[in-house]
């Protein structure tokens, strides 16, 4: 709870500072002030462990600027994820483990610096394409370089330093691209968007999530799932059902933290864009013509903060399937994983597994992260199979009943896999799963086998009916 209190105090301070931060209209002043506050946040929770972040910044900035832009993204990816693994292994090597909040800062810094290297590589690739098109008159015209692209191609060490340590998102995210950061510095949207209103809308629901977190964690604490009484005196059904409240606690904690992190962005005006820009979480504007319209004061525009929207709580809770719920969870990080791992990995066959493995590595070195995150690809085919067999063509009351069953299955899967994420170590995870006879995994294997048999039977029936129809046609 001490870590949580420190976390809340820091996020609350950063949210309040945003009202003052928006008053700086000069971009250079805004950069200096934002970076100064960010360094204070890092120092306050990390102490001398802050040297890890400074070292990572220095090496990554040198790689981005001085390594060939054809491979700078790969070099930066290898270094940052390698250092992240080393950083988390310090306690195993006999050194003091960094504080928990320092780990979160290192996680976000990894996404930022590696993402920046990919942005530079993309801008370089685009510049080569444009240059080749200019030489070849017959080539199909490609989009010209934007101002953001040109900025990426002439980055300085100071630019990368400001981006890495600006206080907005430095502690827990959400992940923002360098382009989003630069727009927040140079474009006037933060002065036009309703930053206070957007922040208050998010803050309204946080007491509910925080209250539920405290209440349920008091009644069903996670620590109880590691006690002797839990395994010796509680029934199989009680132990199995205990995953529901523990994952509910986890969700409420995550909802509270992520929404507070979003409030830091909204209060500072970071991620504010006109609605006509079609912004998407993590990515930012999907259209390029929004800047011209935004400078026209004759017609006031509506603004949103979709760029820094990291979670959609309502849709996460009410959507029917596991696959759909994944899309609404930690959306900015998912964007990073999709853009820089999934789409870039050369093998289509293994890109999903590799993306989830990178996500698990990013989360930490504990086995629980791999049990949980890498377990998702094995559940998804089962869900997809039953959606195709029963849910896809269902209507009316039957559809409603099947949707509810699918919803229950979704949250059981999340909860059953999520207990590994919370227990962390192999011995605790295996002890718990053994105490419930690996019920979840056994159930899913049986369901998959039954689903495959039903699918085969339906195909055989369809072929038989088609053959009967053909024979009837011939006889006629």
Short mmCIF file of N, CA, C and O in Angstrom, two decimals, residues 354-454:
data_model
loop_
_atom_site.label_atom_id
_atom_site.label_comp_id
_atom_site.label_asym_id
_atom_site.label_seq_id
_atom_site.Cartn_x
_atom_site.Cartn_y
_atom_site.Cartn_z
N UNK A 354 5.06 -14.18 -31.14
CA UNK A 354 6.22 -13.34 -30.86
C UNK A 354 5.79 -12.02 -30.21
O UNK A 354 6.42 -11.54 -29.26
N UNK A 355 4.70 -11.45 -30.71
CA UNK A 355 4.19 -10.19 -30.14
C UNK A 355 3.81 -10.38 -28.68
O UNK A 355 4.14 -9.55 -27.82
N UNK A 356 3.12 -11.47 -28.37
CA UNK A 356 2.73 -11.74 -26.99
C UNK A 356 3.95 -12.04 -26.12
O UNK A 356 4.00 -11.66 -24.94
N UNK A 357 4.97 -12.69 -26.70
CA UNK A 357 6.19 -12.96 -25.95
C UNK A 357 6.92 -11.66 -25.61
O UNK A 357 7.41 -11.48 -24.49
N UNK A 358 6.98 -10.74 -26.58
CA UNK A 358 7.61 -9.44 -26.32
C UNK A 358 6.82 -8.69 -25.25
O UNK A 358 7.41 -8.04 -24.36
N UNK A 359 5.50 -8.77 -25.31
CA UNK A 359 4.67 -8.14 -24.29
C UNK A 359 4.97 -8.71 -22.90
O UNK A 359 5.07 -7.96 -21.92
N UNK A 360 5.14 -10.03 -22.82
CA UNK A 360 5.45 -10.67 -21.54
C UNK A 360 6.83 -10.23 -21.04
O UNK A 360 7.01 -9.94 -19.85
N UNK A 361 7.81 -10.17 -21.95
CA UNK A 361 9.16 -9.71 -21.57
C UNK A 361 9.11 -8.28 -21.08
O UNK A 361 9.76 -7.91 -20.10
N UNK A 362 8.32 -7.45 -21.77
CA UNK A 362 8.20 -6.05 -21.36
C UNK A 362 7.60 -5.94 -19.96
O UNK A 362 8.01 -5.09 -19.17
N UNK A 363 6.64 -6.79 -19.63
CA UNK A 363 6.00 -6.73 -18.33
C UNK A 363 6.95 -7.15 -17.21
O UNK A 363 6.85 -6.61 -16.09
N UNK A 364 7.84 -8.10 -17.45
CA UNK A 364 8.76 -8.50 -16.39
C UNK A 364 9.39 -9.85 -16.64
O UNK A 364 9.14 -10.51 -17.65
N UNK A 365 10.20 -10.28 -15.68
CA UNK A 365 10.93 -11.54 -15.83
C UNK A 365 10.23 -12.69 -15.11
O UNK A 365 10.67 -13.83 -15.22
N UNK A 366 9.16 -12.40 -14.38
CA UNK A 366 8.49 -13.46 -13.64
C UNK A 366 7.75 -14.41 -14.58
O UNK A 366 7.20 -14.00 -15.60
N UNK A 367 7.73 -15.67 -14.19
CA UNK A 367 7.08 -16.70 -15.01
C UNK A 367 5.59 -16.43 -15.18
O UNK A 367 5.00 -16.81 -16.19
N UNK A 368 4.99 -15.79 -14.18
CA UNK A 368 3.55 -15.54 -14.23
C UNK A 368 3.13 -14.72 -15.43
O UNK A 368 2.03 -14.92 -15.98
N UNK A 369 3.98 -13.80 -15.87
CA UNK A 369 3.65 -12.98 -17.03
C UNK A 369 3.56 -13.84 -18.29
O UNK A 369 2.73 -13.61 -19.16
N UNK A 370 4.43 -14.85 -18.38
CA UNK A 370 4.44 -15.72 -19.56
C UNK A 370 3.27 -16.70 -19.51
O UNK A 370 2.65 -16.98 -20.54
N UNK A 371 2.97 -17.23 -18.32
CA UNK A 371 1.81 -18.10 -18.16
C UNK A 371 0.54 -17.38 -18.60
O UNK A 371 -0.31 -17.94 -19.28
N UNK A 372 0.42 -16.12 -18.19
CA UNK A 372 -0.80 -15.36 -18.45
C UNK A 372 -0.88 -14.89 -19.89
O UNK A 372 -1.81 -15.23 -20.63
N UNK A 373 0.10 -14.09 -20.31
CA UNK A 373 0.02 -13.43 -21.62
C UNK A 373 0.16 -14.44 -22.76
O UNK A 373 -0.57 -14.37 -23.75
N UNK A 374 1.08 -15.37 -22.62
CA UNK A 374 1.28 -16.35 -23.70
C UNK A 374 0.23 -17.46 -23.66
O UNK A 374 0.19 -18.30 -24.57
N UNK A 375 -0.63 -17.45 -22.64
CA UNK A 375 -1.73 -18.40 -22.63
C UNK A 375 -2.89 -17.96 -23.49
O UNK A 375 -3.71 -18.78 -23.92
N UNK A 376 -2.95 -16.65 -23.77
CA UNK A 376 -4.07 -16.12 -24.56
C UNK A 376 -4.18 -16.75 -25.94
O UNK A 376 -5.30 -17.07 -26.38
N UNK A 377 -3.07 -16.96 -26.69
CA UNK A 377 -3.20 -17.55 -28.03
C UNK A 377 -3.78 -18.95 -28.03
O UNK A 377 -4.29 -19.41 -29.06
N UNK A 378 -3.72 -19.65 -26.89
CA UNK A 378 -4.27 -21.00 -26.82
C UNK A 378 -5.75 -20.99 -26.49
O UNK A 378 -6.46 -21.94 -26.80
N UNK A 379 -6.22 -19.91 -25.85
CA UNK A 379 -7.65 -19.81 -25.56
C UNK A 379 -8.42 -19.23 -26.75
O UNK A 379 -9.55 -19.65 -27.04
N UNK A 380 -7.82 -18.28 -27.46
CA UNK A 380 -8.51 -17.59 -28.54
C UNK A 380 -9.05 -18.53 -29.63
O UNK A 380 -10.18 -18.35 -30.09
N UNK A 381 -8.29 -19.54 -30.09
CA UNK A 381 -8.85 -20.44 -31.11
C UNK A 381 -10.09 -21.18 -30.62
O UNK A 381 -10.99 -21.48 -31.42
N UNK A 382 -10.14 -21.50 -29.32
CA UNK A 382 -11.32 -22.18 -28.77
C UNK A 382 -12.53 -21.25 -28.84
O UNK A 382 -13.61 -21.65 -29.28
N UNK A 383 -12.33 -20.01 -28.41
CA UNK A 383 -13.42 -19.04 -28.47
C UNK A 383 -13.86 -18.80 -29.90
O UNK A 383 -15.07 -18.79 -30.20
N UNK A 384 -12.91 -18.62 -30.79
CA UNK A 384 -13.24 -18.38 -32.20
C UNK A 384 -14.04 -19.55 -32.78
O UNK A 384 -14.99 -19.35 -33.56
N UNK A 385 -13.66 -20.76 -32.40
CA UNK A 385 -14.33 -21.95 -32.91
C UNK A 385 -15.80 -21.97 -32.48
O UNK A 385 -16.70 -22.20 -33.29
N UNK A 386 -16.06 -21.71 -31.21
CA UNK A 386 -17.44 -21.76 -30.71
C UNK A 386 -18.27 -20.57 -31.17
O UNK A 386 -19.48 -20.69 -31.37
N UNK A 387 -17.62 -19.41 -31.36
CA UNK A 387 -18.34 -18.27 -31.94
C UNK A 387 -18.80 -18.61 -33.35
O UNK A 387 -19.94 -18.32 -33.74
N UNK A 388 -17.94 -19.26 -34.10
CA UNK A 388 -18.28 -19.64 -35.47
C UNK A 388 -19.36 -20.72 -35.49
O UNK A 388 -20.28 -20.69 -36.34
N UNK A 389 -19.28 -21.67 -34.55
CA UNK A 389 -20.22 -22.78 -34.55
C UNK A 389 -21.62 -22.39 -34.08
O UNK A 389 -22.63 -22.83 -34.63
N UNK A 390 -21.69 -21.54 -33.04
CA UNK A 390 -22.97 -21.29 -32.39
C UNK A 390 -23.41 -19.83 -32.39
O UNK A 390 -24.59 -19.55 -32.55
N UNK A 391 -22.47 -18.93 -32.18
CA UNK A 391 -22.86 -17.53 -31.93
C UNK A 391 -23.06 -16.75 -33.22
O UNK A 391 -23.89 -15.83 -33.28
N UNK A 392 -22.30 -17.07 -34.23
CA UNK A 392 -22.27 -16.27 -35.45
C UNK A 392 -23.65 -16.10 -36.09
O UNK A 392 -24.03 -14.99 -36.49
N UNK A 393 -24.40 -17.17 -36.18
CA UNK A 393 -25.70 -17.13 -36.87
C UNK A 393 -26.89 -17.12 -35.91
O UNK A 393 -28.04 -17.20 -36.36
N UNK A 394 -26.63 -17.04 -34.61
CA UNK A 394 -27.72 -17.06 -33.64
C UNK A 394 -28.48 -15.73 -33.62
O UNK A 394 -27.91 -14.67 -33.88
N UNK A 395 -29.76 -15.79 -33.33
CA UNK A 395 -30.59 -14.58 -33.27
C UNK A 395 -31.53 -14.66 -32.06
O UNK A 395 -31.70 -15.72 -31.46
N UNK A 396 -32.11 -13.52 -31.73
CA UNK A 396 -33.14 -13.47 -30.70
C UNK A 396 -32.66 -13.90 -29.33
O UNK A 396 -31.54 -13.60 -28.92
N UNK A 397 -33.52 -14.62 -28.61
CA UNK A 397 -33.22 -15.04 -27.25
C UNK A 397 -32.04 -16.01 -27.20
O UNK A 397 -31.23 -15.97 -26.27
N UNK A 398 -31.92 -16.84 -28.20
CA UNK A 398 -30.80 -17.77 -28.27
C UNK A 398 -29.48 -17.01 -28.33
O UNK A 398 -28.51 -17.37 -27.66
N UNK A 399 -29.46 -15.95 -29.12
CA UNK A 399 -28.25 -15.12 -29.22
C UNK A 399 -27.91 -14.50 -27.87
O UNK A 399 -26.74 -14.45 -27.48
N UNK A 400 -28.90 -14.01 -27.17
CA UNK A 400 -28.69 -13.38 -25.86
C UNK A 400 -28.09 -14.38 -24.88
O UNK A 400 -27.13 -14.07 -24.16
N UNK A 401 -28.66 -15.59 -24.83
CA UNK A 401 -28.16 -16.62 -23.92
C UNK A 401 -26.72 -16.99 -24.25
O UNK A 401 -25.86 -17.09 -23.36
N UNK A 402 -26.44 -17.17 -25.53
CA UNK A 402 -25.08 -17.52 -25.94
C UNK A 402 -24.09 -16.39 -25.66
O UNK A 402 -22.94 -16.64 -25.29
N UNK A 403 -24.54 -15.14 -25.84
CA UNK A 403 -23.67 -14.01 -25.52
C UNK A 403 -23.30 -14.00 -24.04
O UNK A 403 -22.15 -13.75 -23.67
N UNK A 404 -24.28 -14.28 -23.18
CA UNK A 404 -24.02 -14.30 -21.73
C UNK A 404 -23.04 -15.42 -21.38
O UNK A 404 -22.11 -15.23 -20.59
N UNK A 405 -23.24 -16.59 -21.98
CA UNK A 405 -22.31 -17.70 -21.75
C UNK A 405 -20.91 -17.36 -22.22
O UNK A 405 -19.91 -17.69 -21.56
N UNK A 406 -20.83 -16.67 -23.34
CA UNK A 406 -19.54 -16.25 -23.88
C UNK A 406 -18.87 -15.23 -22.95
O UNK A 406 -17.66 -15.26 -22.73
N UNK A 407 -19.69 -14.34 -22.39
CA UNK A 407 -19.19 -13.33 -21.46
C UNK A 407 -18.63 -13.97 -20.20
O UNK A 407 -17.55 -13.61 -19.72
N UNK A 408 -19.34 -14.97 -19.68
CA UNK A 408 -18.87 -15.70 -18.50
C UNK A 408 -17.56 -16.42 -18.81
O UNK A 408 -16.60 -16.39 -18.03
N UNK A 409 -17.51 -17.03 -19.98
CA UNK A 409 -16.30 -17.73 -20.40
C UNK A 409 -15.13 -16.76 -20.56
O UNK A 409 -13.99 -17.08 -20.20
N UNK A 410 -15.42 -15.59 -21.09
CA UNK A 410 -14.39 -14.56 -21.27
C UNK A 410 -13.74 -14.20 -19.95
O UNK A 410 -12.50 -14.21 -19.82
N UNK A 411 -14.56 -13.88 -18.96
CA UNK A 411 -14.01 -13.44 -17.69
C UNK A 411 -13.42 -14.59 -16.88
O UNK A 411 -12.50 -14.38 -16.09
N UNK A 412 -13.94 -15.80 -17.08
CA UNK A 412 -13.27 -16.93 -16.42
C UNK A 412 -11.88 -17.12 -17.00
O UNK A 412 -10.91 -17.36 -16.28
N UNK A 413 -11.75 -17.00 -18.34
CA UNK A 413 -10.44 -17.14 -18.97
C UNK A 413 -9.49 -16.06 -18.49
O UNK A 413 -8.33 -16.33 -18.15
N UNK A 414 -9.96 -14.81 -18.47
CA UNK A 414 -9.13 -13.72 -17.97
C UNK A 414 -8.70 -13.99 -16.52
O UNK A 414 -7.54 -13.79 -16.15
N UNK A 415 -9.65 -14.42 -15.70
CA UNK A 415 -9.38 -14.61 -14.28
C UNK A 415 -8.45 -15.80 -14.04
O UNK A 415 -7.53 -15.73 -13.22
N UNK A 416 -8.70 -16.88 -14.78
CA UNK A 416 -7.89 -18.09 -14.59
C UNK A 416 -6.45 -17.86 -15.04
O UNK A 416 -5.50 -18.29 -14.39
N UNK A 417 -6.28 -17.18 -16.17
CA UNK A 417 -4.92 -16.84 -16.63
C UNK A 417 -4.32 -15.73 -15.77
O UNK A 417 -3.11 -15.71 -15.52
N UNK A 418 -5.18 -14.81 -15.32
CA UNK A 418 -4.70 -13.67 -14.56
C UNK A 418 -4.14 -14.02 -13.20
O UNK A 418 -3.29 -13.30 -12.68
N UNK A 419 -4.59 -15.13 -12.59
CA UNK A 419 -4.06 -15.50 -11.29
C UNK A 419 -2.57 -15.79 -11.38
O UNK A 419 -1.80 -15.54 -10.44
N UNK A 420 -2.12 -16.29 -12.53
CA UNK A 420 -0.69 -16.52 -12.74
C UNK A 420 0.06 -15.19 -12.80
O UNK A 420 1.18 -15.07 -12.28
N UNK A 421 -0.55 -14.19 -13.43
CA UNK A 421 0.05 -12.86 -13.52
C UNK A 421 0.26 -12.27 -12.13
O UNK A 421 1.22 -11.54 -11.90
N UNK A 422 -0.63 -12.60 -11.19
CA UNK A 422 -0.56 -12.04 -9.85
C UNK A 422 0.31 -12.86 -8.91
O UNK A 422 1.00 -12.30 -8.05
N UNK A 423 0.31 -14.17 -9.06
CA UNK A 423 1.14 -15.02 -8.19
C UNK A 423 2.62 -14.99 -8.57
O UNK A 423 3.48 -15.27 -7.74
N UNK A 424 2.90 -14.73 -9.84
CA UNK A 424 4.24 -14.42 -10.35
C UNK A 424 5.18 -15.62 -10.47
O UNK A 424 5.70 -15.89 -11.54
N UNK A 425 5.46 -16.33 -9.38
CA UNK A 425 6.51 -17.35 -9.41
C UNK A 425 5.96 -18.73 -9.77
O UNK A 425 4.79 -19.04 -9.50
N UNK A 426 6.83 -19.56 -10.33
CA UNK A 426 6.42 -20.87 -10.82
C UNK A 426 5.86 -21.74 -9.70
O UNK A 426 4.83 -22.41 -9.88
N UNK A 427 6.51 -21.73 -8.53
CA UNK A 427 6.06 -22.61 -7.45
C UNK A 427 4.65 -22.25 -6.97
O UNK A 427 3.80 -23.13 -6.78
N UNK A 428 4.37 -20.94 -6.83
CA UNK A 428 3.04 -20.52 -6.38
C UNK A 428 1.98 -20.79 -7.44
O UNK A 428 0.86 -21.21 -7.13
N UNK A 429 2.35 -20.53 -8.71
CA UNK A 429 1.41 -20.76 -9.81
C UNK A 429 1.05 -22.25 -9.92
O UNK A 429 -0.12 -22.63 -10.00
N UNK A 430 2.09 -23.08 -9.90
CA UNK A 430 1.87 -24.52 -10.05
C UNK A 430 1.10 -25.09 -8.87
O UNK A 430 0.23 -25.95 -9.04
N UNK A 431 1.40 -24.57 -7.68
CA UNK A 431 0.70 -25.05 -6.49
C UNK A 431 -0.78 -24.72 -6.56
O UNK A 431 -1.64 -25.55 -6.23
N UNK A 432 -1.10 -23.50 -7.03
CA UNK A 432 -2.51 -23.13 -7.14
C UNK A 432 -3.21 -23.96 -8.22
O UNK A 432 -4.28 -24.53 -7.98
N UNK A 433 -2.62 -24.01 -9.43
CA UNK A 433 -3.27 -24.75 -10.51
C UNK A 433 -3.43 -26.23 -10.16
O UNK A 433 -4.43 -26.86 -10.52
N UNK A 434 -2.46 -26.78 -9.44
CA UNK A 434 -2.56 -28.19 -9.03
C UNK A 434 -3.70 -28.37 -8.04
O UNK A 434 -4.38 -29.41 -8.03
N UNK A 435 -3.91 -27.36 -7.19
CA UNK A 435 -4.97 -27.48 -6.17
C UNK A 435 -6.36 -27.49 -6.80
O UNK A 435 -7.31 -27.97 -6.17
N UNK A 436 -6.48 -26.97 -8.02
CA UNK A 436 -7.78 -27.01 -8.72
C UNK A 436 -7.71 -27.99 -9.89
O UNK A 436 -8.52 -27.94 -10.82
N UNK A 437 -6.68 -28.87 -9.85
CA UNK A 437 -6.52 -29.94 -10.85
C UNK A 437 -6.43 -29.40 -12.27
O UNK A 437 -6.90 -30.05 -13.22
N UNK A 438 -5.84 -28.23 -12.40
CA UNK A 438 -5.66 -27.60 -13.73
C UNK A 438 -6.98 -27.54 -14.49
O UNK A 438 -7.03 -27.79 -15.71
N UNK A 439 -8.02 -27.22 -13.76
CA UNK A 439 -9.38 -27.29 -14.29
C UNK A 439 -9.53 -26.48 -15.58
O UNK A 439 -10.15 -26.95 -16.55
N UNK A 440 -9.01 -25.25 -15.59
CA UNK A 440 -9.18 -24.39 -16.76
C UNK A 440 -8.57 -24.98 -18.01
O UNK A 440 -9.21 -25.03 -19.07
N UNK A 441 -7.34 -25.47 -17.89
CA UNK A 441 -6.66 -26.03 -19.06
C UNK A 441 -7.34 -27.31 -19.54
O UNK A 441 -7.49 -27.53 -20.75
N UNK A 442 -7.74 -28.14 -18.59
CA UNK A 442 -8.44 -29.38 -18.96
C UNK A 442 -9.76 -29.05 -19.65
O UNK A 442 -10.11 -29.66 -20.69
N UNK A 443 -10.50 -28.09 -19.10
CA UNK A 443 -11.78 -27.69 -19.69
C UNK A 443 -11.58 -27.20 -21.12
O UNK A 443 -12.35 -27.57 -22.03
N UNK A 444 -10.56 -26.38 -21.33
CA UNK A 444 -10.35 -25.82 -22.67
C UNK A 444 -9.93 -26.88 -23.68
O UNK A 444 -10.33 -26.84 -24.84
N UNK A 445 -9.13 -27.85 -23.23
CA UNK A 445 -8.74 -28.94 -24.13
C UNK A 445 -9.98 -29.75 -24.54
O UNK A 445 -10.16 -30.09 -25.71
N UNK A 446 -10.84 -30.04 -23.55
CA UNK A 446 -12.06 -30.80 -23.84
C UNK A 446 -12.98 -30.00 -24.77
O UNK A 446 -13.52 -30.55 -25.75
N UNK A 447 -13.15 -28.72 -24.47
CA UNK A 447 -14.00 -27.88 -25.31
C UNK A 447 -13.48 -27.81 -26.74
O UNK A 447 -14.26 -27.86 -27.70
N UNK A 448 -12.18 -27.70 -26.88
CA UNK A 448 -11.62 -27.63 -28.23
C UNK A 448 -11.84 -28.94 -28.99
O UNK A 448 -12.23 -28.93 -30.17
N UNK A 449 -11.62 -30.06 -28.28
CA UNK A 449 -11.83 -31.35 -28.93
C UNK A 449 -13.28 -31.54 -29.35
O UNK A 449 -13.57 -31.98 -30.47
N UNK A 450 -14.21 -31.19 -28.45
CA UNK A 450 -15.64 -31.30 -28.78
C UNK A 450 -16.01 -30.37 -29.92
O UNK A 450 -16.75 -30.74 -30.84
N UNK A 451 -15.47 -29.16 -29.90
CA UNK A 451 -15.75 -28.19 -30.96
C UNK A 451 -15.28 -28.66 -32.32
O UNK A 451 -15.98 -28.50 -33.33
N UNK A 452 -14.09 -29.26 -32.35
CA UNK A 452 -13.55 -29.78 -33.61
C UNK A 452 -14.43 -30.91 -34.13
O UNK A 452 -14.73 -30.99 -35.34
N UNK A 453 -14.88 -31.79 -33.23
CA UNK A 453 -15.76 -32.89 -33.65
C UNK A 453 -17.08 -32.36 -34.19
O UNK A 453 -17.59 -32.87 -35.21
N UNK A 454 -17.65 -31.36 -33.53
CA UNK A 454 -18.91 -30.78 -34.01
C UNK A 454 -18.71 -30.15 -35.39
O UNK A 454 -19.55 -30.30 -36.29
#
